Coordinates of C-alpha atoms in Angstrom, one line a residue:
M1210 CA -0.3 -23.3 14.1
S1211 CA -3.2 -25.6 14.9
A1212 CA -2.7 -29.3 15.3
G1213 CA -3.4 -31.0 11.9
H1214 CA -1.7 -28.3 9.7
S1215 CA 1.5 -29.2 8.3
P1216 CA 4.1 -26.2 7.5
A1217 CA 3.4 -24.9 3.9
D1218 CA 6.0 -24.7 1.5
V1219 CA 6.8 -21.1 0.3
L1220 CA 6.8 -21.9 -3.2
E1221 CA 3.2 -23.5 -2.8
L1222 CA 2.2 -20.3 -1.0
L1223 CA 3.6 -18.4 -3.8
E1224 CA 1.4 -20.0 -6.4
V1225 CA -1.7 -19.3 -4.4
A1226 CA -0.3 -15.7 -4.0
K1227 CA 0.1 -15.5 -7.7
T1228 CA -3.5 -17.0 -8.3
A1229 CA -5.1 -14.6 -5.9
A1230 CA -3.5 -11.5 -7.2
A1231 CA -4.2 -12.5 -10.7
A1232 CA -7.8 -12.6 -9.7
G1233 CA -7.9 -9.2 -8.0
A1234 CA -5.9 -7.7 -11.0
S1235 CA -8.5 -9.1 -13.7
V1236 CA -11.2 -7.1 -11.8
L1237 CA -9.2 -3.9 -12.1
A1238 CA -8.3 -4.6 -15.7
Q1239 CA -12.2 -4.2 -16.3
R1240 CA -11.8 -0.5 -15.8
S1241 CA -12.4 1.5 -19.0
V1242 CA -9.4 2.9 -20.5
T1243 CA -11.1 6.1 -21.5
G1244 CA -11.9 8.8 -19.1
S1245 CA -10.1 9.9 -16.0
G1246 CA -12.8 11.5 -13.5
G1247 CA -13.8 8.4 -11.9
D1248 CA -17.3 8.2 -13.2
G1249 CA -19.1 4.6 -13.0
L1250 CA -16.5 3.4 -10.4
G1251 CA -18.9 3.7 -7.5
M1252 CA -16.5 5.9 -5.5
S1253 CA -16.8 6.8 -1.9
N1254 CA -14.4 8.6 0.8
K1255 CA -13.0 6.5 3.5
G1256 CA -12.6 9.7 5.9
E1257 CA -9.5 11.4 5.0
A1258 CA -9.6 13.9 2.0
G1259 CA -8.3 11.9 -1.0
D1260 CA -8.7 8.5 0.7
W1261 CA -10.9 6.9 -1.9
V1262 CA -12.4 3.5 -2.1
T1263 CA -14.4 2.2 -5.3
E1264 CA -16.4 -0.5 -6.2
F1265 CA -13.4 -2.2 -7.8
D1266 CA -11.4 -2.2 -4.6
L1267 CA -14.5 -4.2 -3.0
A1268 CA -14.7 -6.5 -5.9
A1269 CA -11.2 -7.1 -6.3
E1270 CA -10.8 -8.0 -2.6
N1271 CA -13.6 -10.4 -2.8
A1272 CA -12.1 -12.0 -5.8
V1273 CA -8.6 -12.4 -3.8
S1274 CA -9.9 -13.6 -0.6
R1275 CA -12.2 -16.4 -2.7
A1276 CA -9.1 -17.4 -4.4
I1277 CA -7.2 -17.8 -1.1
A1278 CA -10.2 -19.4 0.7
Q1279 CA -10.6 -21.9 -2.1
A1280 CA -7.1 -23.0 -2.1
R1281 CA -6.5 -22.5 1.9
P1282 CA -9.5 -22.4 3.8
H1283 CA -7.9 -22.7 7.1
D1284 CA -5.8 -19.3 6.7
T1285 CA -6.6 -16.1 8.3
I1286 CA -7.2 -13.2 5.8
T1287 CA -6.6 -9.4 6.7
G1288 CA -8.0 -7.3 3.6
E1289 CA -7.8 -3.7 3.5
E1290 CA -11.5 -3.0 3.1
Q1291 CA -13.2 -5.8 4.9
G1292 CA -10.9 -6.4 7.9
T1293 CA -9.9 -9.8 9.2
T1294 CA -11.5 -13.0 8.7
R1295 CA -10.2 -15.9 10.9
P1296 CA -11.4 -19.4 10.6
E1297 CA -12.5 -21.6 13.5
Q1298 CA -9.6 -23.8 12.9
A1299 CA -6.9 -21.3 12.0
S1300 CA -3.7 -22.8 10.4
G1301 CA -1.5 -20.0 11.6
Y1302 CA -1.0 -18.5 8.2
R1303 CA -2.1 -15.0 7.6
W1304 CA -2.7 -13.2 4.3
S1305 CA -2.5 -9.5 3.8
I1306 CA -4.3 -8.1 0.9
D1307 CA -4.5 -4.7 -0.7
P1308 CA -6.9 -5.5 -3.7
L1309 CA -6.1 -1.8 -5.1
D1310 CA -2.9 -0.2 -4.2
G1311 CA -3.0 3.3 -5.8
T1312 CA -6.7 3.9 -5.7
T1313 CA -6.5 7.6 -6.7
N1314 CA -4.2 6.6 -9.6
F1315 CA -7.0 4.0 -10.5
I1316 CA -9.8 6.6 -10.4
R1317 CA -7.7 9.2 -12.6
N1318 CA -6.5 6.6 -15.0
I1319 CA -3.0 6.9 -14.0
V1320 CA -1.4 3.3 -14.7
Y1321 CA 0.5 3.0 -11.3
Y1322 CA -1.8 0.8 -9.4
A1323 CA -1.7 -2.9 -8.5
T1324 CA -3.4 -5.9 -6.5
S1325 CA -1.0 -6.7 -3.5
V1326 CA -1.0 -10.2 -1.8
A1327 CA 1.3 -11.6 0.8
V1328 CA 1.3 -14.2 3.4
A1329 CA 3.1 -14.6 6.8
D1330 CA 3.5 -17.6 9.2
A1331 CA 2.5 -17.9 12.8
D1332 CA 5.5 -15.9 13.9
G1333 CA 4.7 -13.0 11.5
V1334 CA 7.5 -14.0 8.9
W1335 CA 6.5 -12.9 5.5
L1336 CA 6.9 -15.9 3.3
A1337 CA 5.6 -15.1 -0.3
G1338 CA 4.2 -11.9 -2.0
V1339 CA 2.9 -10.8 -5.3
V1340 CA 2.2 -7.4 -6.7
H1341 CA 0.1 -7.6 -9.9
A1342 CA -0.1 -4.4 -11.9
P1343 CA -2.4 -5.0 -14.8
A1344 CA -2.1 -1.5 -16.6
L1345 CA 1.7 -1.8 -16.5
G1346 CA 1.6 -5.7 -17.7
R1347 CA 3.9 -6.7 -14.9
V1348 CA 3.7 -9.2 -12.1
Y1349 CA 6.4 -8.9 -9.3
S1350 CA 6.9 -12.0 -7.1
A1351 CA 8.9 -13.3 -4.2
A1352 CA 9.1 -16.3 -2.1
R1353 CA 11.4 -16.1 1.0
G1354 CA 14.7 -17.6 0.2
H1355 CA 14.0 -18.0 -3.5
G1356 CA 14.7 -14.6 -4.9
A1357 CA 12.5 -11.9 -6.5
W1358 CA 11.1 -11.8 -10.0
V1359 CA 9.2 -9.8 -12.3
E1360 CA 7.1 -11.3 -15.3
V1361 CA 6.3 -9.4 -18.1
A1362 CA 4.6 -10.7 -21.5
G1363 CA 5.4 -14.4 -20.2
T1364 CA 9.3 -13.8 -19.6
S1365 CA 10.4 -14.0 -16.0
T1366 CA 13.6 -12.0 -14.9
Q1367 CA 15.3 -12.3 -11.6
L1368 CA 15.6 -8.9 -9.7
T1369 CA 19.0 -7.7 -7.8
G1370 CA 18.1 -4.4 -6.9
P1371 CA 19.6 -0.9 -7.8
V1372 CA 22.8 -0.8 -9.3
P1373 CA 25.3 0.5 -6.4
G1374 CA 27.4 3.6 -6.9
R1375 CA 25.5 5.0 -9.7
K1376 CA 25.1 8.6 -10.2
G1377 CA 21.9 10.6 -10.3
L1378 CA 20.0 8.9 -7.5
I1379 CA 16.4 8.7 -7.3
L1380 CA 14.2 8.7 -4.3
A1381 CA 10.7 7.4 -4.2
T1382 CA 8.3 8.5 -1.4
G1383 CA 4.9 9.4 -0.7
F1384 CA 2.7 11.7 1.4
S1385 CA 0.0 11.1 3.9
Y1386 CA -3.8 11.8 3.6
D1387 CA -3.3 13.3 7.2
P1388 CA -2.6 17.2 6.9
S1389 CA -0.4 17.7 9.9
T1390 CA 1.9 14.6 8.9
R1391 CA 1.9 15.8 5.3
A1392 CA 3.1 19.2 6.4
N1393 CA 5.9 17.4 8.5
Q1394 CA 6.6 15.1 5.6
V1395 CA 7.0 18.3 3.1
E1396 CA 9.1 20.2 5.7
G1397 CA 11.7 17.4 6.0
L1398 CA 11.9 16.5 2.4
G1399 CA 14.8 18.6 1.5
E1400 CA 16.8 17.0 4.4
L1401 CA 15.6 13.3 3.1
M1402 CA 16.7 14.3 -0.5
E1403 CA 20.2 15.0 0.5
G1404 CA 22.3 12.7 -1.6
F1405 CA 19.7 12.2 -4.2
A1406 CA 19.5 13.9 -7.8
D1407 CA 15.6 13.8 -7.8
V1408 CA 12.5 12.5 -6.3
R1409 CA 9.5 10.7 -7.6
R1410 CA 5.8 10.4 -6.1
L1411 CA 4.0 7.7 -8.0
G1412 CA 1.2 6.8 -5.7
S1413 CA 1.6 3.3 -4.8
A1414 CA 3.8 2.1 -2.1
A1415 CA 3.6 -1.5 -3.3
L1416 CA 5.0 -0.7 -6.7
D1417 CA 7.6 1.8 -5.1
L1418 CA 8.9 -0.9 -3.4
C1419 CA 9.0 -3.0 -6.4
F1420 CA 10.6 -0.4 -8.3
V1421 CA 13.6 -0.5 -5.8
A1422 CA 13.6 -4.4 -6.3
D1423 CA 14.1 -4.0 -10.1
G1424 CA 16.5 -0.8 -9.9
T1425 CA 13.9 1.6 -11.6
V1426 CA 14.6 3.9 -8.5
D1427 CA 17.5 3.7 -6.0
A1428 CA 15.5 3.9 -2.7
F1429 CA 12.1 4.3 -1.1
G1430 CA 11.0 5.6 2.2
E1431 CA 7.6 6.8 3.5
R1432 CA 5.8 7.4 6.8
G1433 CA 2.5 6.1 7.9
L1434 CA 1.9 3.1 5.6
N1435 CA -0.5 0.3 6.6
E1436 CA 0.7 -3.2 6.6
H1437 CA -1.2 -4.3 3.4
D1438 CA 0.6 -1.2 1.6
Y1439 CA 4.1 -2.9 2.1
A1440 CA 3.5 -6.6 2.9
A1441 CA 4.2 -8.1 -0.4
G1442 CA 6.7 -5.3 -2.0
A1443 CA 8.9 -5.3 1.1
L1444 CA 9.5 -9.0 0.6
I1445 CA 10.2 -8.5 -3.0
A1446 CA 12.6 -5.9 -2.5
E1447 CA 14.3 -7.8 0.2
E1448 CA 14.6 -11.1 -1.9
A1449 CA 16.3 -8.8 -4.7
G1450 CA 19.0 -8.2 -2.1
C1451 CA 18.0 -4.7 -0.9
W1452 CA 18.0 -3.4 2.5
V1453 CA 14.7 -3.1 3.9
R1454 CA 13.1 -1.7 7.0
R1455 CA 9.5 -2.5 7.8
P1456 CA 7.6 -0.7 10.4
K1457 CA 7.5 -2.3 14.1
L1458 CA 3.7 -2.1 14.7
T1459 CA 1.2 -4.1 16.4
S1460 CA -0.5 -6.7 14.3
P1461 CA -4.1 -6.3 13.1
L1462 CA -4.7 -9.7 15.0
D1463 CA -4.0 -8.0 18.2
G1464 CA -6.2 -4.8 17.4
G1465 CA -3.4 -2.6 16.0
P1466 CA -1.6 -0.5 15.1
S1467 CA -2.9 2.9 16.6
T1468 CA -3.0 5.7 13.9
E1469 CA -0.5 7.5 16.0
D1470 CA 1.8 4.6 15.8
R1471 CA 1.3 4.0 12.1
L1472 CA 1.8 7.9 11.2
A1473 CA 5.2 7.7 12.9
A1474 CA 6.5 4.7 11.5
W1475 CA 8.8 4.4 8.3
T1476 CA 8.9 1.8 5.7
C1477 CA 12.0 1.9 3.6
A1478 CA 14.0 0.0 0.9
A1479 CA 17.2 0.7 -0.7
T1480 CA 20.9 -0.6 -1.4
L1481 CA 22.7 -1.0 1.8
E1482 CA 24.8 2.0 1.1
L1483 CA 21.9 4.3 1.3
S1484 CA 20.2 2.9 4.3
G1485 CA 21.7 5.7 6.5
K1486 CA 19.7 8.3 4.5
F1487 CA 16.4 7.4 6.5
P1488 CA 15.4 8.7 9.9
L1489 CA 15.5 5.8 12.8

C-alpha cells in the first residue's frame, strides 16, 4: 500500500461497492422488457462462440468505474471489458468488475444476470462484494467479517447458506464456451452429480454463488471462470458460512492467468458436508 493511504474500513468499501454496482445495474435496467433476440443491444462476439458483449456491458462498466473512481481515486480497477486501470499513486486496493454477468441471458431476456463488484486488499484478500441483479430485484452483498445479506424491496435478510442434510440436493454448474473443455465437462457431469437429485445451469456464476449463499441451491462448482465472475459471489457465499474454493490463479496485475490454467481451475461453494463432491 502506498504511503499516505490508510487502511480502508470494510464497511466503507462495501458502501462504495453497493453504489458502484447500483450504477451498473441501473444501466442494465434500461434494457427493453420486450423482445429476446438482442436487437438494438449493440452485440459483438469476443472470440468464442456464444461469448457475447453488448453496448450495455461497456456502458455498465463505465458507470461502475466512474462510481469507484469518484469515491476512491487511488484504487486500481480491473474490468472484464476494458482491462486494468492503475493510478500513479495506487492505494493497494483493487476492484474486480463484471458489469454484466450473464450476457447471453441478458440478450435473450432471461432474468439471471447481474452487475458484480468486489474489492481486494494489497495481499489479494477479498474485503467486500456486491452482486446486483436488477431483473430479479435482488442485491446480494458481503463485507469480510460482517456476514452476507440480500436486499429485496428495501428489506435486508442475512444469509446462512443451504440447509444442511436436506433431501433432493440441487447442484448448480456451468459449461465453457471452449468446445474441448465443454466436452470434458459434459463427460464428467454424471460423476459430479453423484449424491445430487438434479442440476441447474442458470448462466451466471455470480448469481449461482449467491444462490448457494441464500440456500436456493445446495452447491455450485464450475471450471474455467474468470476472477470477475466469482470475486463478489465467492465472498458472499463465504460470509454466509459456506465452504468456498477459489481458483489459485495468477493475478491480472501480474499478467495472468493463462487460458490453460483458467480452464483447468475450479470455483466451488457448498455446505462443508458437500465439499468432497468436487475434484481437487
